[in-house]
Structures are given as C-alpha cells and as structure tokens.
Amino acid sequence: MKVPLLDLKCQYQLVKQDILRVTEEIYDSQYFILGPHVEALEQQMAQYCQADFALGVSSGTDALIIALMAAGIAAGDTVMTTPYTFFATAGSISRVGAHPCFVDIDPATYNISPVGISAAIERMSPAERGRLKAIIPVHLYGQCADMDPILEVARDSHLIVIEDAAQAIGAEYKDRRAGGMGDFGCFSFFPSKNLGAFGDGGMVTTPSKAFHDTLVMLRNHGSHPKYYHSLIGGNFRLDALQAAIVSVKLKYLDQWTKMRQDHAATYRDLFSQCGLEGRVMLPVEKETRHTFNQYVIRVAEKRDELRAFLLESEIGTEVYYPVPLHLQKCFSFLNYREGDFPEAEHAAAQTLALPVFPELTAAQQEYVVDRIQLFLRK
Ligand SMILES: *Cc1c(COP(=O)(O)O)cnc(C)c1O
C-alpha cells in the first residue's frame, strides 16, 4: 500500500469547480496584484484568526520579514526565538539585520519554553537586554506555544511579540486563535500548510491600526501616496489569483482540520492497541485546539532506520527538522555550540512526521502503525 506524506490531488477535486470559476474571472479582469480578492481574503482571515487587521503578503517568510520591519527591528537588535523551527523564522531575523537569540524548547510540545525565556533574559547583561527587542514564538506542527507567560514576559520587558503561525492557522490557546495574541501573527499559504495556495502567499495579522498602516506602506515599497516614500519597503504583495484560491479553500478549512484531528485520535488508538505507547512518544496535546499540520512521533533510537524502513514500505515521512538552527553553518557567527539547546538537539535526532493529511484513510493509518510495529519488534 502506498501512503504519501501529503496528497493534495484529492483535495483539489473537491474545490476544482469553484477555483476554475473564480480564477477565470480574474483572467477575464486581467487584474492580478492586490485588489478586491486580496481585500476579501484579508477580511476573512482577520475574522478567522480573531485579529483586528490582516494584510496579504507574498509568503510566510515575507510575513515575518515585513512584521519585523514594521516593528522597527534592525541592525544591532536581537530577537529571541526557538532553534527548533523552519529556517525562515530565524532567517528573517537576520534578513532585517538583527541577530537571533535562541532559547530551548519544551520537549513535550516542541515549542519554545517560557521558563527558558525568563531564564535567558535574567542571564543577560543590561546591554544585551537593551538590544533585545522582540520574541518570535512558533506554533510548531499546529499547536500554539504557551502564550500567557510569553506575553507576560514580553509586557514586562517591553518586547514585541511576533507569532510565527505558519503551521497553525486555526489553532487555539485557551479561547484565542493563533495570530490573534501577539503584536503580529504571520501565516503561510505554502501548498503544504493546512490552508495552501497554488504557489506562494502569506498573511500578517495585527491588533494595531498603526502597525497595519505601516505594513500597508511597507508591502508596496513604503510608498504613500504613490511615488512618495517615507519608508524603504519592498514588493511584499499578494496575487489576486492566490487570494481567490485561498478564499475558496478557507471555507473547507474547519472540516479539513477536524479530519486531521480525527487521524491523530486514530493514531493514538492504534498505537495503544499494539502496546507501543511506551516506545513511541505521541504528540502531547497541551493546548485547546491542535490543528496537526504535522503529526510528529518520537523514538529514542534508530529514527533514521525507521524512516528508511517506512520508505521501503512506500510510506512517506519527513524529519522536521534534522539540524536545529543554532547548529546551522550560516549561523556559526553566533558562536553557539552543540549542547547549548539539548532539548532541540534531541528532538532533531528523534522525531519523525507521519502522514496526517485530511484524506488519509483508516486502512492507510493501520498500515503505517503496522509497519512501525514490525520495525520495532525486529
Ligand atoms: C512554512 C513556514 C514558514 C515560511 O513560510 P513560506 O510561505 O514558505 O515562506 C515560516 N515559519 C514556519 C514555522 C513555517 O513552517
């Protein structure tokens, strides 16, 4: 049996007619950049994420960069974040000229540890504390970071909070939504995210009218009015086609999220039925609404052998992420060493993402768990 890690073709059949109709409208209009489809999606996203404002941008990475720019983060500043995330989180910090400062994760959720944040700030010299301007918690795999203590530390230390919600659209923390808690929320419509476009796209949310006004200017080269530039922005614009496609798919998002959550529950049942819960660590659902962009298990040893075995069995898996960011070559100038963030390093060595896309079948899940069982019993 073939079980791909992700299969978008099935989902496309469901939305195909609506998408062909709306994209044809755009072809006929020959109006491709920003415009009414982007504005409509911005309103829908603001509402969906419980944010006051939302701004369509060119990618999730650009969402992070433009948020950092709007917050005034620049050379000489530092921004705190997790070393166990997709590269863009820390890459964006560097792209605006600032330095990332890493804090280890909570091994149960893989999200940045609030206790670690406080301890890191305590250890800083007054000069280092002065340079620290913002914090980027990442809601990894679709589960929110522990936001209350993070927001509290941020308030006490006057830090901007930028939520990296690229993997977590619709995820909830207590009764709040991802992207609706910090000063900015950054979303990605990369095709493999829970709400994917047919190309690149992203969104920034914010509760602040002032930040929103700045974001609007920065998205279009800092111009306001046209050809008058008081800021240096860039081309961070979202296409009408991508916005229209994402709008169509947004109507199905809750249904797809429910299917992902059901698959997570099924995996839990299957793993416990075969008595593997001790040997395979399953995702810990700590926050109220985990949206399972990824279903990530953990094994104490032989992760790569397990992955190879599953690949032979035609089961797609992925390692998110094999090298924590503090050990990436491009960040060697930050002078971090192996052992600095042991939880992130262990997670990088032990985790494996299994298929969890909405259309996955019960038979496929049984096959996946069966093959894992076979490998572990060998
Ligand atoms: C996907 C992702 C991004 C970047 O989004 P793009 O749209 O691919 O630029 C940023 N952060 C995290 C955590 C992501 O998963």
mmCIF file of C-alpha atoms and ligand atoms in Angstrom:
data_model
loop_
_atom_site.group_PDB
_atom_site.id
_atom_site.type_symbol
_atom_site.label_atom_id
_atom_site.label_comp_id
_atom_site.label_asym_id
_atom_site.label_seq_id
_atom_site.Cartn_x
_atom_site.Cartn_y
_atom_site.Cartn_z
ATOM 1 C CA MET A 1 0.000 0.000 0.000
ATOM 2 C CA LYS A 2 1.284 3.473 -0.880
ATOM 3 C CA VAL A 3 0.887 6.156 1.790
ATOM 4 C CA PRO A 4 2.271 9.532 0.723
ATOM 5 C CA LEU A 5 3.193 12.078 3.392
ATOM 6 C CA LEU A 6 0.853 14.535 1.702
ATOM 7 C CA ASP A 7 -1.502 14.215 -1.254
ATOM 8 C CA LEU A 8 -3.135 17.415 -2.490
ATOM 9 C CA LYS A 9 -4.771 15.953 -5.599
ATOM 10 C CA CYS A 10 -7.763 14.594 -3.720
ATOM 11 C CA GLN A 11 -8.438 17.945 -2.070
ATOM 12 C CA TYR A 12 -8.231 19.674 -5.434
ATOM 13 C CA GLN A 13 -11.103 17.608 -6.840
ATOM 14 C CA LEU A 14 -13.353 18.988 -4.075
ATOM 15 C CA VAL A 15 -12.602 22.653 -4.830
ATOM 16 C CA LYS A 16 -11.815 22.416 -8.540
ATOM 17 C CA GLN A 17 -15.073 23.839 -9.936
ATOM 18 C CA ASP A 18 -15.081 26.844 -7.571
ATOM 19 C CA ILE A 19 -11.433 27.560 -8.246
ATOM 20 C CA LEU A 20 -11.729 27.321 -12.018
ATOM 21 C CA ARG A 21 -14.690 29.722 -11.928
ATOM 22 C CA VAL A 22 -13.037 32.348 -9.731
ATOM 23 C CA THR A 23 -9.660 32.163 -11.477
ATOM 24 C CA GLU A 24 -11.358 32.551 -14.857
ATOM 25 C CA GLU A 25 -12.996 35.728 -13.524
ATOM 26 C CA ILE A 26 -9.526 37.029 -12.676
ATOM 27 C CA TYR A 27 -8.130 36.116 -16.100
ATOM 28 C CA ASP A 28 -11.021 37.984 -17.702
ATOM 29 C CA SER A 29 -10.439 41.032 -15.491
ATOM 30 C CA GLN A 30 -6.643 40.991 -16.158
ATOM 31 C CA TYR A 31 -6.236 42.475 -12.653
ATOM 32 C CA PHE A 32 -3.585 40.369 -10.904
ATOM 33 C CA ILE A 33 -1.938 42.175 -7.988
ATOM 34 C CA LEU A 34 -3.771 43.041 -4.725
ATOM 35 C CA GLY A 35 -7.316 44.308 -5.420
ATOM 36 C CA PRO A 36 -10.755 43.053 -4.314
ATOM 37 C CA HIS A 37 -9.868 39.332 -4.000
ATOM 38 C CA VAL A 38 -6.954 40.140 -1.724
ATOM 39 C CA GLU A 39 -9.089 42.541 0.340
ATOM 40 C CA ALA A 40 -11.829 39.932 0.697
ATOM 41 C CA LEU A 41 -9.333 37.330 1.928
ATOM 42 C CA GLU A 42 -7.851 39.857 4.369
ATOM 43 C CA GLN A 43 -11.271 40.384 5.943
ATOM 44 C CA GLN A 44 -11.959 36.655 6.102
ATOM 45 C CA MET A 45 -8.553 35.964 7.663
ATOM 46 C CA ALA A 46 -8.891 38.749 10.248
ATOM 47 C CA GLN A 47 -12.192 37.264 11.310
ATOM 48 C CA TYR A 48 -10.957 33.660 11.250
ATOM 49 C CA CYS A 49 -7.874 34.490 13.328
ATOM 50 C CA GLN A 50 -9.701 36.831 15.730
ATOM 51 C CA ALA A 51 -7.429 39.685 14.719
ATOM 52 C CA ASP A 52 -8.379 43.292 14.023
ATOM 53 C CA PHE A 53 -6.368 43.609 10.819
ATOM 54 C CA ALA A 54 -4.927 41.236 8.243
ATOM 55 C CA LEU A 55 -2.681 42.012 5.312
ATOM 56 C CA GLY A 56 -1.999 39.684 2.386
ATOM 57 C CA VAL A 57 1.692 39.286 1.555
ATOM 58 C CA SER A 58 3.888 37.279 -0.791
ATOM 59 C CA SER A 59 4.852 34.373 1.526
ATOM 60 C CA GLY A 60 5.093 33.280 5.131
ATOM 61 C CA THR A 61 8.745 34.279 5.116
ATOM 62 C CA ASP A 62 7.852 37.744 3.852
ATOM 63 C CA ALA A 63 5.140 37.943 6.529
ATOM 64 C CA LEU A 64 7.879 37.524 9.155
ATOM 65 C CA ILE A 65 10.219 39.998 7.451
ATOM 66 C CA ILE A 66 7.593 42.705 6.995
ATOM 67 C CA ALA A 67 6.387 42.275 10.608
ATOM 68 C CA LEU A 68 9.976 42.695 11.849
ATOM 69 C CA MET A 69 10.370 45.762 9.618
ATOM 70 C CA ALA A 70 7.098 47.287 10.849
ATOM 71 C CA ALA A 71 8.234 46.700 14.438
ATOM 72 C CA GLY A 72 11.383 48.653 13.613
ATOM 73 C CA ILE A 73 13.741 45.721 14.202
ATOM 74 C CA ALA A 74 17.068 46.426 12.502
ATOM 75 C CA ALA A 75 20.846 46.091 12.743
ATOM 76 C CA GLY A 76 22.084 45.979 16.338
ATOM 77 C CA ASP A 77 18.859 44.429 17.675
ATOM 78 C CA THR A 78 18.342 40.881 18.843
ATOM 79 C CA VAL A 79 15.196 38.791 18.559
ATOM 80 C CA MET A 80 14.548 35.751 20.720
ATOM 81 C CA THR A 81 13.185 32.585 19.151
ATOM 82 C CA THR A 82 13.330 28.806 19.113
ATOM 83 C CA PRO A 83 16.144 26.855 17.430
ATOM 84 C CA TYR A 84 13.679 24.071 16.533
ATOM 85 C CA THR A 85 11.660 25.513 13.676
ATOM 86 C CA PHE A 86 11.720 26.025 9.932
ATOM 87 C CA PHE A 87 14.709 28.098 8.832
ATOM 88 C CA ALA A 88 12.614 31.132 7.823
ATOM 89 C CA THR A 89 11.872 32.025 11.447
ATOM 90 C CA ALA A 90 15.493 32.856 12.225
ATOM 91 C CA GLY A 91 16.471 33.641 8.636
ATOM 92 C CA SER A 92 14.008 36.556 8.643
ATOM 93 C CA ILE A 93 15.583 37.996 11.774
ATOM 94 C CA SER A 94 18.942 38.060 10.023
ATOM 95 C CA ARG A 95 17.454 39.397 6.814
ATOM 96 C CA VAL A 96 16.433 42.623 8.601
ATOM 97 C CA GLY A 97 19.964 42.905 10.026
ATOM 98 C CA ALA A 98 19.206 41.723 13.579
ATOM 99 C CA HIS A 99 20.600 38.652 15.371
ATOM 100 C CA PRO A 100 18.565 35.675 16.512
ATOM 101 C CA CYS A 101 18.987 34.652 20.144
ATOM 102 C CA PHE A 102 17.816 31.094 20.755
ATOM 103 C CA VAL A 103 16.006 29.587 23.732
ATOM 104 C CA ASP A 104 15.458 25.836 24.118
ATOM 105 C CA ILE A 105 12.117 24.095 23.682
ATOM 106 C CA ASP A 106 9.694 22.325 25.974
ATOM 107 C CA PRO A 107 10.266 18.662 24.978
ATOM 108 C CA ALA A 108 6.570 17.818 25.423
ATOM 109 C CA THR A 109 5.300 20.285 22.814
ATOM 110 C CA TYR A 110 8.495 21.195 20.883
ATOM 111 C CA ASN A 111 7.563 24.855 21.377
ATOM 112 C CA ILE A 112 9.798 27.498 22.969
ATOM 113 C CA SER A 113 9.993 27.144 26.748
ATOM 114 C CA PRO A 114 8.573 30.156 28.650
ATOM 115 C CA VAL A 115 10.746 29.254 31.651
ATOM 116 C CA GLY A 116 13.727 29.213 29.307
ATOM 117 C CA ILE A 117 12.825 32.677 28.040
ATOM 118 C CA SER A 118 12.724 34.178 31.532
ATOM 119 C CA ALA A 119 15.986 32.458 32.482
ATOM 120 C CA ALA A 120 17.701 33.716 29.315
ATOM 121 C CA ILE A 121 16.592 37.300 29.979
ATOM 122 C CA GLU A 122 17.776 37.010 33.606
ATOM 123 C CA ARG A 123 21.219 35.939 32.422
ATOM 124 C CA MET A 124 21.605 38.888 30.023
ATOM 125 C CA SER A 125 23.796 41.864 30.799
ATOM 126 C CA PRO A 126 21.997 45.239 30.840
ATOM 127 C CA ALA A 127 23.492 45.968 27.389
ATOM 128 C CA GLU A 128 22.223 42.655 25.993
ATOM 129 C CA ARG A 129 18.822 43.292 27.497
ATOM 130 C CA GLY A 130 18.794 46.692 25.816
ATOM 131 C CA ARG A 131 19.375 45.123 22.402
ATOM 132 C CA LEU A 132 16.604 42.529 22.825
ATOM 133 C CA LYS A 133 13.568 43.950 21.013
ATOM 134 C CA ALA A 134 11.212 41.122 20.151
ATOM 135 C CA ILE A 135 10.331 37.496 20.548
ATOM 136 C CA ILE A 136 9.031 35.099 17.901
ATOM 137 C CA PRO A 137 7.212 32.120 19.392
ATOM 138 C CA VAL A 138 6.486 29.478 16.745
ATOM 139 C CA HIS A 139 3.295 27.427 16.975
ATOM 140 C CA LEU A 140 5.038 24.307 15.751
ATOM 141 C CA TYR A 141 3.211 21.485 13.957
ATOM 142 C CA GLY A 142 -0.159 23.215 14.579
ATOM 143 C CA GLN A 143 -0.081 23.649 18.352
ATOM 144 C CA CYS A 144 0.176 27.068 19.988
ATOM 145 C CA ALA A 145 3.171 27.938 22.101
ATOM 146 C CA ASP A 146 2.412 28.582 25.787
ATOM 147 C CA MET A 147 1.446 32.195 25.137
ATOM 148 C CA ASP A 148 0.308 33.580 28.536
ATOM 149 C CA PRO A 149 3.738 33.502 30.192
ATOM 150 C CA ILE A 150 5.363 34.620 26.923
ATOM 151 C CA LEU A 151 3.038 37.630 26.640
ATOM 152 C CA GLU A 152 3.662 38.435 30.305
ATOM 153 C CA VAL A 153 7.463 38.400 29.949
ATOM 154 C CA ALA A 154 7.124 40.446 26.768
ATOM 155 C CA ARG A 155 4.992 43.036 28.549
ATOM 156 C CA ASP A 156 7.435 43.270 31.474
ATOM 157 C CA SER A 157 10.478 43.505 29.192
ATOM 158 C CA HIS A 158 8.840 45.729 26.525
ATOM 159 C CA LEU A 159 9.267 43.175 23.752
ATOM 160 C CA ILE A 160 7.261 42.978 20.552
ATOM 161 C CA VAL A 161 5.649 39.554 20.097
ATOM 162 C CA ILE A 162 5.530 38.147 16.554
ATOM 163 C CA GLU A 163 3.692 34.842 16.361
ATOM 164 C CA ASP A 164 5.024 32.511 13.680
ATOM 165 C CA ALA A 165 1.696 30.853 12.937
ATOM 166 C CA ALA A 166 2.750 29.479 9.539
ATOM 167 C CA GLN A 167 1.878 25.929 10.657
ATOM 168 C CA ALA A 168 -1.010 26.838 12.906
ATOM 169 C CA ILE A 169 -3.921 28.539 11.181
ATOM 170 C CA GLY A 170 -6.989 27.967 13.359
ATOM 171 C CA ALA A 171 -5.011 26.613 16.314
ATOM 172 C CA GLU A 172 -6.257 27.816 19.695
ATOM 173 C CA TYR A 173 -4.689 28.702 23.005
ATOM 174 C CA LYS A 174 -7.354 28.851 25.707
ATOM 175 C CA ASP A 175 -10.046 30.756 23.807
ATOM 176 C CA ARG A 176 -7.746 32.717 21.495
ATOM 177 C CA ARG A 177 -6.620 31.895 17.989
ATOM 178 C CA ALA A 178 -3.099 31.654 16.631
ATOM 179 C CA GLY A 179 -2.116 35.020 15.204
ATOM 180 C CA GLY A 180 -4.620 36.847 17.416
ATOM 181 C CA MET A 181 -2.491 37.086 20.559
ATOM 182 C CA GLY A 182 0.736 38.914 19.758
ATOM 183 C CA ASP A 183 1.541 42.247 18.111
ATOM 184 C CA PHE A 184 1.768 40.393 14.794
ATOM 185 C CA GLY A 185 0.748 36.968 13.517
ATOM 186 C CA CYS A 186 2.466 35.515 10.457
ATOM 187 C CA PHE A 187 0.823 32.942 8.209
ATOM 188 C CA SER A 188 1.958 30.998 5.159
ATOM 189 C CA PHE A 189 -0.124 29.701 2.258
ATOM 190 C CA PHE A 190 2.687 27.451 1.023
ATOM 191 C CA PRO A 191 0.871 24.490 -0.576
ATOM 192 C CA SER A 192 1.744 22.023 2.206
ATOM 193 C CA LYS A 193 0.306 24.182 5.010
ATOM 194 C CA ASN A 194 -3.198 23.461 6.273
ATOM 195 C CA LEU A 195 -4.518 26.287 4.073
ATOM 196 C CA GLY A 196 -2.398 26.251 0.947
ATOM 197 C CA ALA A 197 -2.399 28.381 -2.183
ATOM 198 C CA PHE A 198 -1.326 27.268 -5.673
ATOM 199 C CA GLY A 199 2.043 28.897 -5.160
ATOM 200 C CA ASP A 200 3.495 31.203 -2.531
ATOM 201 C CA GLY A 201 1.455 33.517 -0.348
ATOM 202 C CA GLY A 202 1.111 34.691 3.228
ATOM 203 C CA MET A 203 -0.720 36.945 5.654
ATOM 204 C CA VAL A 204 0.178 39.206 8.563
ATOM 205 C CA THR A 205 -2.355 39.895 11.308
ATOM 206 C CA THR A 206 -2.157 42.624 13.922
ATOM 207 C CA PRO A 207 -4.377 44.215 16.565
ATOM 208 C CA SER A 208 -2.809 47.623 15.903
ATOM 209 C CA LYS A 209 -4.108 50.198 13.423
ATOM 210 C CA ALA A 210 -0.722 51.929 13.475
ATOM 211 C CA PHE A 211 1.167 48.709 12.675
ATOM 212 C CA HIS A 212 -1.366 47.887 9.968
ATOM 213 C CA ASP A 213 -0.870 51.292 8.320
ATOM 214 C CA THR A 214 2.906 50.743 8.344
ATOM 215 C CA LEU A 215 2.529 47.222 6.924
ATOM 216 C CA VAL A 216 0.374 48.553 4.087
ATOM 217 C CA MET A 217 3.114 51.008 3.152
ATOM 218 C CA LEU A 218 5.999 48.536 3.524
ATOM 219 C CA ARG A 219 4.219 45.978 1.334
ATOM 220 C CA ASN A 220 4.404 48.377 -1.587
ATOM 221 C CA HIS A 221 7.923 49.880 -1.341
ATOM 222 C CA GLY A 222 6.967 52.135 1.562
ATOM 223 C CA SER A 223 5.029 54.359 -0.761
ATOM 224 C CA HIS A 224 2.218 56.635 0.374
ATOM 225 C CA PRO A 225 0.870 58.379 -1.567
ATOM 226 C CA LYS A 226 2.031 56.682 -4.747
ATOM 227 C CA TYR A 227 5.660 57.550 -5.652
ATOM 228 C CA TYR A 228 6.279 59.304 -2.313
ATOM 229 C CA HIS A 229 8.405 57.170 0.002
ATOM 230 C CA SER A 230 8.840 57.934 3.680
ATOM 231 C CA LEU A 231 9.900 54.320 4.385
ATOM 232 C CA ILE A 232 12.015 51.780 2.499
ATOM 233 C CA GLY A 233 9.716 48.834 1.962
ATOM 234 C CA GLY A 234 9.693 46.198 -0.721
ATOM 235 C CA ASN A 235 7.486 44.174 -3.004
ATOM 236 C CA PHE A 236 5.611 42.022 -0.500
ATOM 237 C CA ARG A 237 2.333 41.934 -2.454
ATOM 238 C CA LEU A 238 -0.086 39.009 -2.709
ATOM 239 C CA ASP A 239 -1.525 37.929 -6.067
ATOM 240 C CA ALA A 240 -5.259 38.115 -6.724
ATOM 241 C CA LEU A 241 -5.173 34.532 -8.037
ATOM 242 C CA GLN A 242 -3.622 33.142 -4.870
ATOM 243 C CA ALA A 243 -6.003 35.141 -2.660
ATOM 244 C CA ALA A 244 -9.054 33.920 -4.577
ATOM 245 C CA ILE A 245 -7.888 30.289 -4.375
ATOM 246 C CA VAL A 246 -7.178 30.568 -0.644
ATOM 247 C CA SER A 247 -10.628 32.154 -0.096
ATOM 248 C CA VAL A 248 -12.313 29.182 -1.745
ATOM 249 C CA LYS A 249 -10.299 26.728 0.376
ATOM 250 C CA LEU A 250 -10.844 28.659 3.631
ATOM 251 C CA LYS A 251 -14.499 27.537 3.582
ATOM 252 C CA TYR A 252 -13.317 23.932 3.953
ATOM 253 C CA LEU A 253 -10.568 24.548 6.485
ATOM 254 C CA ASP A 254 -12.514 23.606 9.635
ATOM 255 C CA GLN A 255 -13.680 20.397 8.001
ATOM 256 C CA TRP A 256 -10.112 19.523 6.982
ATOM 257 C CA THR A 257 -8.800 20.383 10.451
ATOM 258 C CA LYS A 258 -11.390 18.077 12.015
ATOM 259 C CA MET A 259 -10.229 15.265 9.710
ATOM 260 C CA ARG A 260 -6.601 15.840 10.781
ATOM 261 C CA GLN A 261 -7.642 15.764 14.454
ATOM 262 C CA ASP A 262 -9.589 12.541 13.873
ATOM 263 C CA HIS A 263 -6.499 10.970 12.290
ATOM 264 C CA ALA A 264 -4.468 11.974 15.359
ATOM 265 C CA ALA A 265 -7.037 10.260 17.594
ATOM 266 C CA THR A 266 -6.965 7.171 15.360
ATOM 267 C CA TYR A 267 -3.153 7.007 15.530
ATOM 268 C CA ARG A 268 -3.381 7.213 19.328
ATOM 269 C CA ASP A 269 -5.848 4.306 19.433
ATOM 270 C CA LEU A 270 -3.812 2.211 17.023
ATOM 271 C CA PHE A 271 -0.519 2.772 18.855
ATOM 272 C CA SER A 272 -2.061 1.967 22.226
ATOM 273 C CA GLN A 273 -3.823 -1.138 20.866
ATOM 274 C CA CYS A 274 -0.487 -2.620 19.868
ATOM 275 C CA GLY A 275 1.147 -1.568 23.141
ATOM 276 C CA LEU A 276 3.641 0.780 21.536
ATOM 277 C CA GLU A 277 2.826 3.907 23.515
ATOM 278 C CA GLY A 278 5.899 3.421 25.681
ATOM 279 C CA ARG A 279 8.304 3.053 22.767
ATOM 280 C CA VAL A 280 6.780 5.661 20.510
ATOM 281 C CA MET A 281 6.137 9.055 22.020
ATOM 282 C CA LEU A 282 2.975 10.507 20.513
ATOM 283 C CA PRO A 283 2.157 14.224 20.200
ATOM 284 C CA VAL A 284 1.165 15.804 23.514
ATOM 285 C CA GLU A 285 -1.947 17.904 23.068
ATOM 286 C CA LYS A 286 -1.464 20.571 25.689
ATOM 287 C CA GLU A 287 -3.351 23.451 24.141
ATOM 288 C CA THR A 288 -7.026 23.509 23.289
ATOM 289 C CA ARG A 289 -7.017 23.201 19.506
ATOM 290 C CA HIS A 290 -4.095 21.416 17.856
ATOM 291 C CA THR A 291 -4.535 21.606 14.083
ATOM 292 C CA PHE A 292 -1.961 18.908 13.199
ATOM 293 C CA ASN A 293 -0.172 20.470 10.276
ATOM 294 C CA GLN A 294 2.222 17.675 11.169
ATOM 295 C CA TYR A 295 1.735 14.516 13.218
ATOM 296 C CA VAL A 296 5.123 14.008 14.800
ATOM 297 C CA ILE A 297 6.140 10.935 16.751
ATOM 298 C CA ARG A 298 9.368 10.354 18.586
ATOM 299 C CA VAL A 299 11.545 7.291 19.073
ATOM 300 C CA ALA A 300 14.503 7.055 21.446
ATOM 301 C CA GLU A 301 16.776 5.432 18.854
ATOM 302 C CA LYS A 302 17.086 4.334 15.220
ATOM 303 C CA ARG A 303 14.865 7.096 13.871
ATOM 304 C CA ASP A 304 16.659 7.172 10.526
ATOM 305 C CA GLU A 305 16.480 3.368 10.199
ATOM 306 C CA LEU A 306 12.756 3.529 10.947
ATOM 307 C CA ARG A 307 12.350 6.182 8.293
ATOM 308 C CA ALA A 308 14.239 4.095 5.720
ATOM 309 C CA PHE A 309 12.135 1.050 6.595
ATOM 310 C CA LEU A 310 8.924 3.011 6.131
ATOM 311 C CA LEU A 311 10.183 4.375 2.827
ATOM 312 C CA GLU A 312 10.770 0.781 1.645
ATOM 313 C CA SER A 313 7.180 0.109 2.655
ATOM 314 C CA GLU A 314 6.093 3.057 0.445
ATOM 315 C CA ILE A 315 5.189 5.231 3.427
ATOM 316 C CA GLY A 316 6.210 8.878 3.169
ATOM 317 C CA THR A 317 7.656 10.531 6.278
ATOM 318 C CA GLU A 318 9.783 13.596 6.942
ATOM 319 C CA VAL A 319 12.113 14.906 9.610
ATOM 320 C CA TYR A 320 11.118 18.400 10.775
ATOM 321 C CA TYR A 321 13.909 19.386 11.406
ATOM 322 C CA PRO A 322 17.165 17.414 11.278
ATOM 323 C CA VAL A 323 19.520 20.273 12.265
ATOM 324 C CA PRO A 324 18.469 22.781 14.914
ATOM 325 C CA LEU A 325 19.104 26.328 13.773
ATOM 326 C CA HIS A 326 21.863 27.143 16.290
ATOM 327 C CA LEU A 327 23.967 24.435 14.600
ATOM 328 C CA GLN A 328 23.396 25.602 11.015
ATOM 329 C CA LYS A 329 26.541 26.616 9.203
ATOM 330 C CA CYS A 330 25.174 30.042 8.227
ATOM 331 C CA PHE A 331 24.671 30.892 11.926
ATOM 332 C CA SER A 332 28.156 29.812 13.035
ATOM 333 C CA PHE A 333 28.987 33.505 13.570
ATOM 334 C CA LEU A 334 26.572 33.476 16.526
ATOM 335 C CA ASN A 335 29.021 31.114 18.300
ATOM 336 C CA TYR A 336 26.541 28.564 19.541
ATOM 337 C CA ARG A 337 27.800 25.037 20.204
ATOM 338 C CA GLU A 338 26.451 21.531 20.278
ATOM 339 C CA GLY A 339 24.906 21.009 23.701
ATOM 340 C CA ASP A 340 23.631 24.583 24.035
ATOM 341 C CA PHE A 341 19.999 23.540 23.471
ATOM 342 C CA PRO A 342 19.812 19.850 24.374
ATOM 343 C CA GLU A 343 16.041 19.508 24.019
ATOM 344 C CA ALA A 344 16.051 20.891 20.487
ATOM 345 C CA GLU A 345 19.036 18.679 19.628
ATOM 346 C CA HIS A 346 17.345 15.535 20.986
ATOM 347 C CA ALA A 347 14.126 16.366 19.152
ATOM 348 C CA ALA A 348 16.062 16.862 15.908
ATOM 349 C CA ALA A 349 17.548 13.380 16.330
ATOM 350 C CA GLN A 350 14.397 11.544 17.399
ATOM 351 C CA THR A 351 11.278 12.944 15.731
ATOM 352 C CA LEU A 352 9.501 11.729 12.617
ATOM 353 C CA ALA A 353 6.416 13.173 10.901
ATOM 354 C CA LEU A 354 3.821 10.636 9.730
ATOM 355 C CA PRO A 355 1.124 11.208 7.101
ATOM 356 C CA VAL A 356 -1.866 13.113 8.564
ATOM 357 C CA PHE A 357 -3.412 14.898 5.551
ATOM 358 C CA PRO A 358 -7.230 15.095 5.654
ATOM 359 C CA GLU A 359 -7.988 12.449 3.009
ATOM 360 C CA LEU A 360 -5.782 9.782 4.630
ATOM 361 C CA THR A 361 -7.815 6.567 5.067
ATOM 362 C CA ALA A 362 -8.213 4.310 8.114
ATOM 363 C CA ALA A 363 -6.630 1.439 6.164
ATOM 364 C CA GLN A 364 -3.598 3.595 5.394
ATOM 365 C CA GLN A 365 -3.221 4.544 9.064
ATOM 366 C CA GLU A 366 -3.469 0.907 10.121
ATOM 367 C CA TYR A 367 -0.778 0.036 7.599
ATOM 368 C CA VAL A 368 1.520 2.812 8.889
ATOM 369 C CA VAL A 369 1.209 1.685 12.516
ATOM 370 C CA ASP A 370 1.528 -1.950 11.476
ATOM 371 C CA ARG A 371 4.820 -1.278 9.698
ATOM 372 C CA ILE A 372 6.154 0.748 12.647
ATOM 373 C CA GLN A 373 5.241 -2.132 14.942
ATOM 374 C CA LEU A 374 7.020 -4.596 12.672
ATOM 375 C CA PHE A 375 10.167 -2.464 12.689
ATOM 376 C CA LEU A 376 10.193 -2.017 16.465
ATOM 377 C CA ARG A 377 9.619 -5.706 17.149
ATOM 378 C CA LYS A 378 12.522 -6.747 14.919
HETATM 379 C C1 LIG B 1 6.401 27.396 6.202
HETATM 380 C C2 LIG B 1 6.954 28.152 7.321
HETATM 381 C C3 LIG B 1 7.440 29.462 7.183
HETATM 382 C C4 LIG B 1 7.640 30.130 5.852
HETATM 383 O O1 LIG B 1 6.550 30.180 5.018
HETATM 384 P P1 LIG B 1 6.773 30.331 3.426
HETATM 385 O O2 LIG B 1 5.396 30.678 2.950
HETATM 386 O O3 LIG B 1 7.247 29.021 2.929
HETATM 387 O O4 LIG B 1 7.727 31.423 3.177
HETATM 388 C C5 LIG B 1 7.857 30.135 8.315
HETATM 389 N N1 LIG B 1 7.823 29.558 9.520
HETATM 390 C C6 LIG B 1 7.381 28.297 9.704
HETATM 391 C C7 LIG B 1 7.354 27.729 11.082
HETATM 392 C C8 LIG B 1 6.945 27.548 8.613
HETATM 393 O O5 LIG B 1 6.536 26.293 8.798
#
